[in-house]
PDB file of C-alpha atoms and ligand atoms in Angstrom:
ATOM      1  CA  MET A 179       0.000   0.000   0.000  1.00  0.00           C
ATOM      2  CA  ASN A 180       1.207   3.526  -0.794  1.00  0.00           C
ATOM      3  CA  THR A 181       2.455   5.581   2.135  1.00  0.00           C
ATOM      4  CA  ARG A 182      -0.080   8.223   3.200  1.00  0.00           C
ATOM      5  CA  HIS A 183       1.065  11.772   3.942  1.00  0.00           C
ATOM      6  CA  PHE A 184      -0.697  14.786   5.448  1.00  0.00           C
ATOM      7  CA  LEU A 185       0.606  17.810   3.544  1.00  0.00           C
ATOM      8  CA  THR A 186      -2.758  19.532   3.122  1.00  0.00           C
ATOM      9  CA  LEU A 187      -6.289  18.701   4.261  1.00  0.00           C
ATOM     10  CA  ARG A 188      -7.019  17.600   0.689  1.00  0.00           C
ATOM     11  CA  ASP A 189      -4.726  14.569   1.126  1.00  0.00           C
ATOM     12  CA  PHE A 190      -7.544  13.000   3.140  1.00  0.00           C
ATOM     13  CA  GLU A 191     -11.088  12.197   2.056  1.00  0.00           C
ATOM     14  CA  PRO A 192     -13.790  14.260   3.812  1.00  0.00           C
ATOM     15  CA  ALA A 193     -15.018  11.090   5.570  1.00  0.00           C
ATOM     16  CA  GLU A 194     -11.487  10.401   6.843  1.00  0.00           C
ATOM     17  CA  LEU A 195     -11.241  13.944   8.208  1.00  0.00           C
ATOM     18  CA  GLU A 196     -14.615  13.628   9.944  1.00  0.00           C
ATOM     19  CA  ALA A 197     -13.480  10.333  11.483  1.00  0.00           C
ATOM     20  CA  LEU A 198     -10.229  11.943  12.693  1.00  0.00           C
ATOM     21  CA  ILE A 199     -12.182  14.679  14.489  1.00  0.00           C
ATOM     22  CA  GLU A 200     -14.441  12.125  16.171  1.00  0.00           C
ATOM     23  CA  ARG A 201     -11.419  10.056  17.191  1.00  0.00           C
ATOM     24  CA  SER A 202      -9.663  13.126  18.535  1.00  0.00           C
ATOM     25  CA  ILE A 203     -12.659  13.965  20.731  1.00  0.00           C
ATOM     26  CA  MET A 204     -12.613  10.395  22.060  1.00  0.00           C
ATOM     27  CA  LEU A 205      -8.847  10.380  22.696  1.00  0.00           C
ATOM     28  CA  LYS A 206      -9.198  13.661  24.608  1.00  0.00           C
ATOM     29  CA  SER A 207     -11.944  12.257  26.804  1.00  0.00           C
ATOM     30  CA  GLU A 208     -10.030   9.040  27.495  1.00  0.00           C
ATOM     31  CA  TYR A 209      -6.851  10.975  28.257  1.00  0.00           C
ATOM     32  CA  ARG A 210      -8.708  13.167  30.734  1.00  0.00           C
ATOM     33  CA  GLN A 211     -10.040  10.046  32.450  1.00  0.00           C
ATOM     34  CA  GLY A 212      -6.459   8.860  32.952  1.00  0.00           C
ATOM     35  CA  HIS A 213      -6.644   6.110  30.342  1.00  0.00           C
ATOM     36  CA  ARG A 214      -3.177   4.922  29.221  1.00  0.00           C
ATOM     37  CA  TYR A 215      -2.892   4.102  25.545  1.00  0.00           C
ATOM     38  CA  GLU A 216       0.480   3.481  23.894  1.00  0.00           C
ATOM     39  CA  PRO A 217      -0.026   2.479  20.260  1.00  0.00           C
ATOM     40  CA  LEU A 218       3.339   3.947  19.197  1.00  0.00           C
ATOM     41  CA  ARG A 219       5.603   2.204  21.694  1.00  0.00           C
ATOM     42  CA  ASN A 220       9.157   2.053  20.317  1.00  0.00           C
ATOM     43  CA  CYS A 221       8.214   4.415  17.476  1.00  0.00           C
ATOM     44  CA  THR A 222      10.179   7.559  16.604  1.00  0.00           C
ATOM     45  CA  LEU A 223       8.857  10.790  15.137  1.00  0.00           C
ATOM     46  CA  ALA A 224      11.471  13.056  13.547  1.00  0.00           C
ATOM     47  CA  MET A 225      10.573  16.748  13.631  1.00  0.00           C
ATOM     48  CA  ILE A 226      12.424  19.043  11.214  1.00  0.00           C
ATOM     49  CA  PHE A 227      11.670  22.636  12.223  1.00  0.00           C
ATOM     50  CA  ASP A 228      13.128  25.491  10.150  1.00  0.00           C
ATOM     51  CA  LYS A 229      10.843  28.036  11.879  1.00  0.00           C
ATOM     52  CA  SER A 230       9.898  28.849  15.472  1.00  0.00           C
ATOM     53  CA  SER A 231       7.089  26.987  17.228  1.00  0.00           C
ATOM     54  CA  THR A 232       5.503  26.669  20.640  1.00  0.00           C
ATOM     55  CA  ARG A 233       2.266  24.738  20.070  1.00  0.00           C
ATOM     56  CA  THR A 234       3.161  22.491  17.128  1.00  0.00           C
ATOM     57  CA  ARG A 235       6.444  21.289  18.539  1.00  0.00           C
ATOM     58  CA  LEU A 236       5.160  20.761  22.053  1.00  0.00           C
ATOM     59  CA  SER A 237       1.923  19.044  21.037  1.00  0.00           C
ATOM     60  CA  PHE A 238       3.689  16.562  18.750  1.00  0.00           C
ATOM     61  CA  GLU A 239       6.303  15.849  21.430  1.00  0.00           C
ATOM     62  CA  ALA A 240       3.645  15.358  24.108  1.00  0.00           C
ATOM     63  CA  ALA A 241       1.602  13.191  21.728  1.00  0.00           C
ATOM     64  CA  MET A 242       4.563  10.875  21.189  1.00  0.00           C
ATOM     65  CA  THR A 243       5.262  10.748  24.933  1.00  0.00           C
ATOM     66  CA  HIS A 244       1.634   9.793  25.677  1.00  0.00           C
ATOM     67  CA  PHE A 245       1.658   7.191  22.917  1.00  0.00           C
ATOM     68  CA  GLY A 246       4.758   5.509  24.328  1.00  0.00           C
ATOM     69  CA  GLY A 247       7.130   6.650  21.562  1.00  0.00           C
ATOM     70  CA  LYS A 248       9.698   9.391  21.170  1.00  0.00           C
ATOM     71  CA  ALA A 249       9.962  12.614  19.193  1.00  0.00           C
ATOM     72  CA  VAL A 250      13.325  13.922  18.008  1.00  0.00           C
ATOM     73  CA  TYR A 251      13.528  17.668  17.327  1.00  0.00           C
ATOM     74  CA  LEU A 252      15.892  18.702  14.521  1.00  0.00           C
ATOM     75  CA  SER A 253      16.725  22.337  13.808  1.00  0.00           C
ATOM     76  CA  PRO A 254      18.525  23.417  10.605  1.00  0.00           C
ATOM     77  CA  GLY A 255      21.789  24.042  12.415  1.00  0.00           C
ATOM     78  CA  THR A 256      21.905  20.493  13.785  1.00  0.00           C
ATOM     79  CA  THR A 257      21.359  18.420  10.637  1.00  0.00           C
ATOM     80  CA  GLN A 258      23.229  18.040   7.355  1.00  0.00           C
ATOM     81  CA  LEU A 259      20.210  19.655   5.640  1.00  0.00           C
ATOM     82  CA  GLY A 260      21.552  22.918   7.007  1.00  0.00           C
ATOM     83  CA  ARG A 261      24.892  22.160   5.287  1.00  0.00           C
ATOM     84  CA  GLY A 262      23.406  21.391   1.887  1.00  0.00           C
ATOM     85  CA  GLU A 263      22.485  17.685   1.966  1.00  0.00           C
ATOM     86  CA  LEU A 264      19.677  17.222  -0.555  1.00  0.00           C
ATOM     87  CA  VAL A 265      16.081  16.966   0.646  1.00  0.00           C
ATOM     88  CA  GLU A 266      15.741  13.841  -1.543  1.00  0.00           C
ATOM     89  CA  ASP A 267      18.705  12.168   0.179  1.00  0.00           C
ATOM     90  CA  THR A 268      17.646  13.256   3.650  1.00  0.00           C
ATOM     91  CA  ALA A 269      14.140  11.880   3.099  1.00  0.00           C
ATOM     92  CA  ARG A 270      15.461   8.481   1.962  1.00  0.00           C
ATOM     93  CA  VAL A 271      17.824   8.230   4.907  1.00  0.00           C
ATOM     94  CA  MET A 272      15.485   9.466   7.611  1.00  0.00           C
ATOM     95  CA  SER A 273      12.560   7.357   6.478  1.00  0.00           C
ATOM     96  CA  ARG A 274      14.657   4.192   6.822  1.00  0.00           C
ATOM     97  CA  ILE A 275      15.257   5.073  10.468  1.00  0.00           C
ATOM     98  CA  VAL A 276      12.108   6.683  11.891  1.00  0.00           C
ATOM     99  CA  ASP A 277       8.372   5.943  11.693  1.00  0.00           C
ATOM    100  CA  ALA A 278       7.073   9.394  10.662  1.00  0.00           C
ATOM    101  CA  VAL A 279       8.365  12.897   9.995  1.00  0.00           C
ATOM    102  CA  VAL A 280       6.881  16.320  10.809  1.00  0.00           C
ATOM    103  CA  ILE A 281       8.284  19.261   8.843  1.00  0.00           C
ATOM    104  CA  ARG A 282       7.853  22.987   9.477  1.00  0.00           C
ATOM    105  CA  THR A 283       9.534  25.025   6.789  1.00  0.00           C
ATOM    106  CA  VAL A 284       9.186  27.888   4.306  1.00  0.00           C
ATOM    107  CA  SER A 285       8.627  26.093   1.021  1.00  0.00           C
ATOM    108  CA  HIS A 286       5.651  23.800   0.559  1.00  0.00           C
ATOM    109  CA  GLN A 287       7.480  22.247  -2.369  1.00  0.00           C
ATOM    110  CA  MET A 288      10.259  21.107  -0.033  1.00  0.00           C
ATOM    111  CA  VAL A 289       7.705  19.140   2.005  1.00  0.00           C
ATOM    112  CA  GLU A 290       6.243  17.637  -1.170  1.00  0.00           C
ATOM    113  CA  THR A 291       9.705  16.585  -2.355  1.00  0.00           C
ATOM    114  CA  PHE A 292      10.467  15.077   1.042  1.00  0.00           C
ATOM    115  CA  ALA A 293       7.208  13.106   0.917  1.00  0.00           C
ATOM    116  CA  THR A 294       7.956  11.841  -2.597  1.00  0.00           C
ATOM    117  CA  TYR A 295      11.194  10.268  -1.368  1.00  0.00           C
ATOM    118  CA  SER A 296       9.954   9.152   2.057  1.00  0.00           C
ATOM    119  CA  ARG A 297       8.937   5.583   2.936  1.00  0.00           C
ATOM    120  CA  VAL A 298       7.121   6.812   6.042  1.00  0.00           C
ATOM    121  CA  PRO A 299       4.276   9.329   6.542  1.00  0.00           C
ATOM    122  CA  VAL A 300       5.225  13.000   6.281  1.00  0.00           C
ATOM    123  CA  ILE A 301       3.145  15.600   8.145  1.00  0.00           C
ATOM    124  CA  ASN A 302       3.119  19.291   7.274  1.00  0.00           C
ATOM    125  CA  GLY A 303       3.731  21.217  10.492  1.00  0.00           C
ATOM    126  CA  LEU A 304       3.341  24.550   8.590  1.00  0.00           C
ATOM    127  CA  THR A 305       4.695  25.917   5.342  1.00  0.00           C
ATOM    128  CA  ASP A 306       4.259  29.349   3.786  1.00  0.00           C
ATOM    129  CA  GLU A 307       1.253  27.869   1.949  1.00  0.00           C
ATOM    130  CA  TYR A 308      -0.622  25.680   4.440  1.00  0.00           C
ATOM    131  CA  HIS A 309      -1.062  24.753   8.102  1.00  0.00           C
ATOM    132  CA  PRO A 310      -3.361  21.703   8.016  1.00  0.00           C
ATOM    133  CA  CYS A 311      -2.688  20.382  11.553  1.00  0.00           C
ATOM    134  CA  GLN A 312      -4.096  23.601  12.988  1.00  0.00           C
ATOM    135  CA  LEU A 313      -7.331  23.087  11.067  1.00  0.00           C
ATOM    136  CA  LEU A 314      -7.836  19.616  12.580  1.00  0.00           C
ATOM    137  CA  ALA A 315      -7.752  21.211  16.030  1.00  0.00           C
ATOM    138  CA  ASP A 316      -9.988  24.066  14.875  1.00  0.00           C
ATOM    139  CA  MET A 317     -12.624  21.734  13.426  1.00  0.00           C
ATOM    140  CA  GLN A 318     -12.592  19.711  16.641  1.00  0.00           C
ATOM    141  CA  THR A 319     -13.008  22.884  18.677  1.00  0.00           C
ATOM    142  CA  TYR A 320     -16.007  24.012  16.625  1.00  0.00           C
ATOM    143  CA  VAL A 321     -17.678  20.604  16.923  1.00  0.00           C
ATOM    144  CA  GLU A 322     -17.119  20.502  20.694  1.00  0.00           C
ATOM    145  CA  HIS A 323     -18.693  23.922  21.209  1.00  0.00           C
ATOM    146  CA  ARG A 324     -21.407  24.053  18.552  1.00  0.00           C
ATOM    147  CA  GLY A 325     -21.805  20.648  16.877  1.00  0.00           C
ATOM    148  CA  PRO A 326     -21.276  19.954  13.157  1.00  0.00           C
ATOM    149  CA  ILE A 327     -19.747  22.778  11.116  1.00  0.00           C
ATOM    150  CA  ARG A 328     -21.383  21.558   7.883  1.00  0.00           C
ATOM    151  CA  GLY A 329     -23.601  24.293   6.426  1.00  0.00           C
ATOM    152  CA  ARG A 330     -22.312  27.004   8.790  1.00  0.00           C
ATOM    153  CA  HIS A 331     -20.987  30.411   7.762  1.00  0.00           C
ATOM    154  CA  VAL A 332     -17.382  31.218   8.654  1.00  0.00           C
ATOM    155  CA  ALA A 333     -15.696  34.604   8.222  1.00  0.00           C
ATOM    156  CA  TRP A 334     -11.945  34.914   7.767  1.00  0.00           C
ATOM    157  CA  ILE A 335     -10.728  38.478   8.339  1.00  0.00           C
ATOM    158  CA  GLY A 336      -7.119  39.619   7.886  1.00  0.00           C
ATOM    159  CA  ASP A 337      -4.275  38.175   5.823  1.00  0.00           C
ATOM    160  CA  GLY A 338      -4.788  35.719   2.949  1.00  0.00           C
ATOM    161  CA  ASN A 339      -1.957  33.583   4.346  1.00  0.00           C
ATOM    162  CA  ASN A 340      -1.163  29.919   5.061  1.00  0.00           C
ATOM    163  CA  MET A 341      -3.919  29.719   7.688  1.00  0.00           C
ATOM    164  CA  CYS A 342      -6.420  31.292   5.315  1.00  0.00           C
ATOM    165  CA  ASN A 343      -5.473  28.757   2.626  1.00  0.00           C
ATOM    166  CA  SER A 344      -6.056  25.912   5.047  1.00  0.00           C
ATOM    167  CA  TRP A 345      -9.445  27.374   6.021  1.00  0.00           C
ATOM    168  CA  ILE A 346     -10.262  27.400   2.291  1.00  0.00           C
ATOM    169  CA  ASN A 347      -9.410  23.701   2.049  1.00  0.00           C
ATOM    170  CA  ALA A 348     -11.428  23.019   5.185  1.00  0.00           C
ATOM    171  CA  ALA A 349     -14.475  24.755   3.682  1.00  0.00           C
ATOM    172  CA  TRP A 350     -14.839  22.273   0.844  1.00  0.00           C
ATOM    173  CA  SER A 351     -13.673  19.277   2.875  1.00  0.00           C
ATOM    174  CA  PHE A 352     -16.084  19.913   5.764  1.00  0.00           C
ATOM    175  CA  GLY A 353     -18.861  21.615   3.761  1.00  0.00           C
ATOM    176  CA  PHE A 354     -19.141  25.116   5.228  1.00  0.00           C
ATOM    177  CA  ARG A 355     -19.303  28.526   3.584  1.00  0.00           C
ATOM    178  CA  LEU A 356     -16.141  30.635   3.994  1.00  0.00           C
ATOM    179  CA  ASN A 357     -16.340  34.378   3.354  1.00  0.00           C
ATOM    180  CA  ILE A 358     -12.913  35.996   3.338  1.00  0.00           C
ATOM    181  CA  ALA A 359     -12.132  39.682   3.862  1.00  0.00           C
ATOM    182  CA  THR A 360      -8.590  40.893   3.156  1.00  0.00           C
ATOM    183  CA  PRO A 361      -7.087  44.021   1.645  1.00  0.00           C
ATOM    184  CA  GLU A 362      -6.865  43.647  -2.139  1.00  0.00           C
ATOM    185  CA  GLU A 363      -3.083  43.237  -1.987  1.00  0.00           C
ATOM    186  CA  PHE A 364      -3.273  40.353   0.505  1.00  0.00           C
ATOM    187  CA  LYS A 365      -5.936  38.182  -1.120  1.00  0.00           C
ATOM    188  CA  PRO A 366      -5.450  34.421  -0.775  1.00  0.00           C
ATOM    189  CA  ASP A 367      -3.896  32.491  -3.665  1.00  0.00           C
ATOM    190  CA  ALA A 368      -6.352  32.563  -6.596  1.00  0.00           C
ATOM    191  CA  ARG A 369      -5.590  28.910  -7.505  1.00  0.00           C
ATOM    192  CA  ILE A 370      -6.430  27.700  -4.034  1.00  0.00           C
ATOM    193  CA  MET A 371      -9.656  29.734  -3.953  1.00  0.00           C
ATOM    194  CA  LYS A 372     -10.672  28.520  -7.404  1.00  0.00           C
ATOM    195  CA  ARG A 373     -10.293  24.868  -6.422  1.00  0.00           C
ATOM    196  CA  ALA A 374     -12.734  25.397  -3.551  1.00  0.00           C
ATOM    197  CA  GLY A 375     -15.350  26.695  -6.014  1.00  0.00           C
ATOM    198  CA  GLY A 376     -18.593  27.966  -4.531  1.00  0.00           C
ATOM    199  CA  TRP A 377     -17.651  27.171  -0.927  1.00  0.00           C
ATOM    200  CA  VAL A 378     -15.496  30.309  -0.720  1.00  0.00           C
ATOM    201  CA  SER A 379     -15.884  33.984  -1.592  1.00  0.00           C
ATOM    202  CA  TRP A 380     -13.604  37.009  -1.275  1.00  0.00           C
ATOM    203  CA  HIS A 381     -14.650  40.507  -0.161  1.00  0.00           C
ATOM    204  CA  LYS A 382     -12.865  43.712   0.714  1.00  0.00           C
ATOM    205  CA  ASP A 383     -15.189  44.710   3.524  1.00  0.00           C
ATOM    206  CA  PRO A 384     -14.732  42.935   6.887  1.00  0.00           C
ATOM    207  CA  ALA A 385     -18.195  44.003   8.054  1.00  0.00           C
ATOM    208  CA  ALA A 386     -19.789  42.280   5.042  1.00  0.00           C
ATOM    209  CA  VAL A 387     -18.241  38.888   5.879  1.00  0.00           C
ATOM    210  CA  ALA A 388     -18.834  39.210   9.632  1.00  0.00           C
ATOM    211  CA  HIS A 389     -22.566  39.733   9.103  1.00  0.00           C
ATOM    212  CA  GLU A 390     -24.413  36.817  10.781  1.00  0.00           C
ATOM    213  CA  ALA A 391     -21.297  34.593  10.700  1.00  0.00           C
ATOM    214  CA  ASP A 392     -21.263  31.541  12.994  1.00  0.00           C
ATOM    215  CA  LEU A 393     -17.519  31.832  13.478  1.00  0.00           C
ATOM    216  CA  ILE A 394     -14.937  34.559  12.946  1.00  0.00           C
ATOM    217  CA  ALA A 395     -11.293  33.561  12.509  1.00  0.00           C
ATOM    218  CA  THR A 396      -8.102  35.522  12.037  1.00  0.00           C
ATOM    219  CA  ASP A 397      -4.315  35.283  12.315  1.00  0.00           C
ATOM    220  CA  THR A 398      -1.301  37.557  12.592  1.00  0.00           C
ATOM    221  CA  TRP A 399      -0.805  40.188   9.881  1.00  0.00           C
ATOM    222  CA  ALA A 400       2.927  39.395   9.655  1.00  0.00           C
ATOM    223  CA  SER A 401       3.709  35.693   9.467  1.00  0.00           C
ATOM    224  CA  MET A 402       7.079  34.120  10.177  1.00  0.00           C
ATOM    225  CA  GLY A 403       9.501  35.339   7.530  1.00  0.00           C
ATOM    226  CA  GLN A 404       7.624  38.628   7.003  1.00  0.00           C
ATOM    227  CA  GLU A 405       9.180  40.487   9.940  1.00  0.00           C
ATOM    228  CA  ALA A 406      10.758  43.125   7.667  1.00  0.00           C
ATOM    229  CA  GLU A 407       7.323  43.978   6.223  1.00  0.00           C
ATOM    230  CA  LYS A 408       5.673  44.334   9.601  1.00  0.00           C
ATOM    231  CA  GLU A 409       5.251  48.118   9.690  1.00  0.00           C
ATOM    232  CA  ARG A 410       3.965  48.281   6.114  1.00  0.00           C
ATOM    233  CA  ARG A 411       1.555  45.453   6.824  1.00  0.00           C
ATOM    234  CA  ILE A 412       0.214  47.108   9.974  1.00  0.00           C
ATOM    235  CA  ARG A 413      -0.662  50.144   7.855  1.00  0.00           C
ATOM    236  CA  ALA A 414      -2.173  48.053   5.043  1.00  0.00           C
ATOM    237  CA  PHE A 415      -4.377  46.012   7.429  1.00  0.00           C
ATOM    238  CA  LYS A 416      -5.840  49.013   9.231  1.00  0.00           C
ATOM    239  CA  GLY A 417      -9.579  48.370   9.597  1.00  0.00           C
ATOM    240  CA  TYR A 418      -9.154  44.565   9.412  1.00  0.00           C
ATOM    241  CA  GLY A 419      -8.786  43.917  13.152  1.00  0.00           C
ATOM    242  CA  VAL A 420     -11.442  41.745  14.820  1.00  0.00           C
ATOM    243  CA  ASP A 421     -12.936  43.882  17.576  1.00  0.00           C
ATOM    244  CA  ARG A 422     -16.219  44.112  19.481  1.00  0.00           C
ATOM    245  CA  ARG A 423     -17.893  45.974  16.620  1.00  0.00           C
ATOM    246  CA  ILE A 424     -17.075  43.129  14.193  1.00  0.00           C
ATOM    247  CA  MET A 425     -18.144  40.409  16.652  1.00  0.00           C
ATOM    248  CA  ASP A 426     -21.451  42.227  17.208  1.00  0.00           C
ATOM    249  CA  LEU A 427     -22.237  41.893  13.496  1.00  0.00           C
ATOM    250  CA  ALA A 428     -21.930  38.107  13.726  1.00  0.00           C
ATOM    251  CA  ALA A 429     -24.569  35.662  14.998  1.00  0.00           C
ATOM    252  CA  PRO A 430     -25.171  36.092  18.757  1.00  0.00           C
ATOM    253  CA  ASP A 431     -23.583  32.692  19.493  1.00  0.00           C
ATOM    254  CA  ALA A 432     -20.662  33.162  17.078  1.00  0.00           C
ATOM    255  CA  LEU A 433     -17.255  31.855  18.149  1.00  0.00           C
ATOM    256  CA  PHE A 434     -13.901  33.585  17.719  1.00  0.00           C
ATOM    257  CA  MET A 435     -10.834  31.570  16.652  1.00  0.00           C
ATOM    258  CA  HIS A 436      -7.128  32.362  16.286  1.00  0.00           C
ATOM    259  CA  CYS A 437      -4.364  29.783  15.778  1.00  0.00           C
ATOM    260  CA  LEU A 438      -2.029  31.856  18.034  1.00  0.00           C
ATOM    261  CA  PRO A 439       0.358  33.504  18.645  1.00  0.00           C
ATOM    262  CA  ALA A 440      -1.950  36.560  18.827  1.00  0.00           C
ATOM    263  CA  TYR A 441      -0.958  40.204  18.709  1.00  0.00           C
ATOM    264  CA  ARG A 442      -3.483  42.135  20.790  1.00  0.00           C
ATOM    265  CA  GLY A 443      -4.554  45.479  19.380  1.00  0.00           C
ATOM    266  CA  TYR A 444      -3.663  44.455  15.828  1.00  0.00           C
ATOM    267  CA  GLU A 445      -5.513  41.525  14.224  1.00  0.00           C
ATOM    268  CA  VAL A 446      -7.650  41.062  17.375  1.00  0.00           C
ATOM    269  CA  SER A 447      -8.625  43.320  20.241  1.00  0.00           C
ATOM    270  CA  GLU A 448      -7.856  42.312  23.840  1.00  0.00           C
ATOM    271  CA  ASP A 449     -11.550  42.117  24.780  1.00  0.00           C
ATOM    272  CA  VAL A 450     -12.403  39.753  21.897  1.00  0.00           C
ATOM    273  CA  LEU A 451      -9.396  37.485  22.508  1.00  0.00           C
ATOM    274  CA  GLU A 452     -10.187  37.251  26.224  1.00  0.00           C
ATOM    275  CA  GLY A 453     -13.970  37.393  25.766  1.00  0.00           C
ATOM    276  CA  GLU A 454     -16.615  34.693  26.177  1.00  0.00           C
ATOM    277  CA  GLN A 455     -16.870  33.947  22.455  1.00  0.00           C
ATOM    278  CA  SER A 456     -13.153  33.225  22.165  1.00  0.00           C
ATOM    279  CA  VAL A 457     -12.139  29.540  22.072  1.00  0.00           C
ATOM    280  CA  VAL A 458      -8.453  30.094  21.349  1.00  0.00           C
ATOM    281  CA  TRP A 459      -7.159  28.133  24.365  1.00  0.00           C
ATOM    282  CA  ASP A 460      -9.302  25.146  23.425  1.00  0.00           C
ATOM    283  CA  GLN A 461      -7.888  25.314  19.900  1.00  0.00           C
ATOM    284  CA  ALA A 462      -4.368  25.196  21.322  1.00  0.00           C
ATOM    285  CA  GLU A 463      -5.216  22.279  23.625  1.00  0.00           C
ATOM    286  CA  ASN A 464      -6.838  20.356  20.806  1.00  0.00           C
ATOM    287  CA  ARG A 465      -3.608  20.423  18.805  1.00  0.00           C
ATOM    288  CA  LEU A 466      -2.455  17.631  21.141  1.00  0.00           C
ATOM    289  CA  HIS A 467      -5.502  15.426  20.688  1.00  0.00           C
ATOM    290  CA  ALA A 468      -6.021  16.027  16.967  1.00  0.00           C
ATOM    291  CA  GLN A 469      -2.381  15.191  16.240  1.00  0.00           C
ATOM    292  CA  LYS A 470      -2.662  12.046  18.360  1.00  0.00           C
ATOM    293  CA  ALA A 471      -5.578  10.986  16.158  1.00  0.00           C
ATOM    294  CA  LEU A 472      -3.504  11.854  13.092  1.00  0.00           C
ATOM    295  CA  LEU A 473      -0.451   9.879  14.262  1.00  0.00           C
ATOM    296  CA  GLU A 474      -2.613   6.917  15.186  1.00  0.00           C
ATOM    297  CA  PHE A 475      -4.200   6.956  11.719  1.00  0.00           C
ATOM    298  CA  LEU A 476      -0.953   7.427   9.773  1.00  0.00           C
ATOM    299  CA  VAL A 477       1.451   5.329  11.841  1.00  0.00           C
ATOM    300  CA  ALA A 478      -0.296   2.949  14.235  1.00  0.00           C
ATOM    301  CA  ALA A 479      -3.153   1.924  11.959  1.00  0.00           C
ATOM    302  CA  GLN A 480      -1.040   1.216   8.849  1.00  0.00           C
TER     303      GLN A 480
HETATM  304  N1  LIG B1406      -0.542  27.739  15.988  1.00  0.00           N
HETATM  305  C1  LIG B1406       0.725  27.284  15.865  1.00  0.00           C
HETATM  306  O1  LIG B1406       1.057  26.506  14.969  1.00  0.00           O
HETATM  307  O2  LIG B1406       1.554  27.718  16.835  1.00  0.00           O
HETATM  308  P1  LIG B1406       3.140  27.509  16.907  1.00  0.00           P
HETATM  309  O3  LIG B1406       3.741  28.392  15.851  1.00  0.00           O
HETATM  310  O4  LIG B1406       3.494  27.946  18.296  1.00  0.00           O
HETATM  311  O5  LIG B1406       3.464  26.064  16.649  1.00  0.00           O
HETATM  312  N1  LIG B1407       0.520  32.558   9.704  1.00  0.00           N
HETATM  313  C1  LIG B1407       1.370  32.294  10.836  1.00  0.00           C
HETATM  314  C2  LIG B1407       0.869  31.107  11.594  1.00  0.00           C
HETATM  315  C3  LIG B1407       1.651  30.779  12.830  1.00  0.00           C
HETATM  316  C4  LIG B1407       1.168  29.561  13.523  1.00  0.00           C
HETATM  317  C5  LIG B1407       2.799  32.100  10.365  1.00  0.00           C
HETATM  318  O1  LIG B1407       3.011  31.441   9.336  1.00  0.00           O
HETATM  319  O2  LIG B1407       3.712  32.609  11.014  1.00  0.00           O
END
């Protein structure tokens, strides 16, 4: 059987994604009841991280600890990748030694190349194009608070970045309407939007997409690697912050989501982030459980 990878949400069938969310909810409940479950005993997860991380790194490491295995963190300065060894060679070597690989890097193509040459599952831990693991946790969080997301209206306000692209993929995988508001210059990738067809629409006006939304989501205006553009971006995104006025346009029981890290007073106001509609801490917690479900599916179940 061909090795399965998780580079974008579209690598999995909608039914597989739904099953992962259900499994994640169950694993969370069992974990909270003190249930010990070690399906990955003696397994090793290699984690190649070219960019900073708090949640992704920690949740994968904790997941492997709970599952009885081990995670090995590799930064560019500590591997031969950082000294020019080819991705193709690294993938062939590493996948003969470990049971799965998580990669966080700039280029999505690098992760695709790695997967092509890997014998073991490769998981995208964030690229400049996508952040699919975050969306597993986000879908779980919505389901836990409000039930199925199918048929709901979601508003994305801010940058058309890697998180936005993954929300676009989630819209057609999970069957919800996604209305995106970004400045013209920071629209999401037209190819990615086009593939999602009628599930997604783009607008300039944040108020228009917030209107009666069931969920409002955002992310930083300056992603990792865009530090030099920060000041220009802050000016360009003026008016795109999620504040009380925006939340009040949404449905009365609308949720607020942010993958974190958050920058208060920019893409989200302090009162919204800390308010009753915000589920950002649950999203962060669910990274652990959703990735356990993912590892179980990709590694233990194969
Ligand atoms: N949301 C997220 O992926 O956070 P980290 O960058 O801390 O991993
Ligand atoms: N868009 C952000 C997400 C961080 C989790 C970034 O790429 O830096």
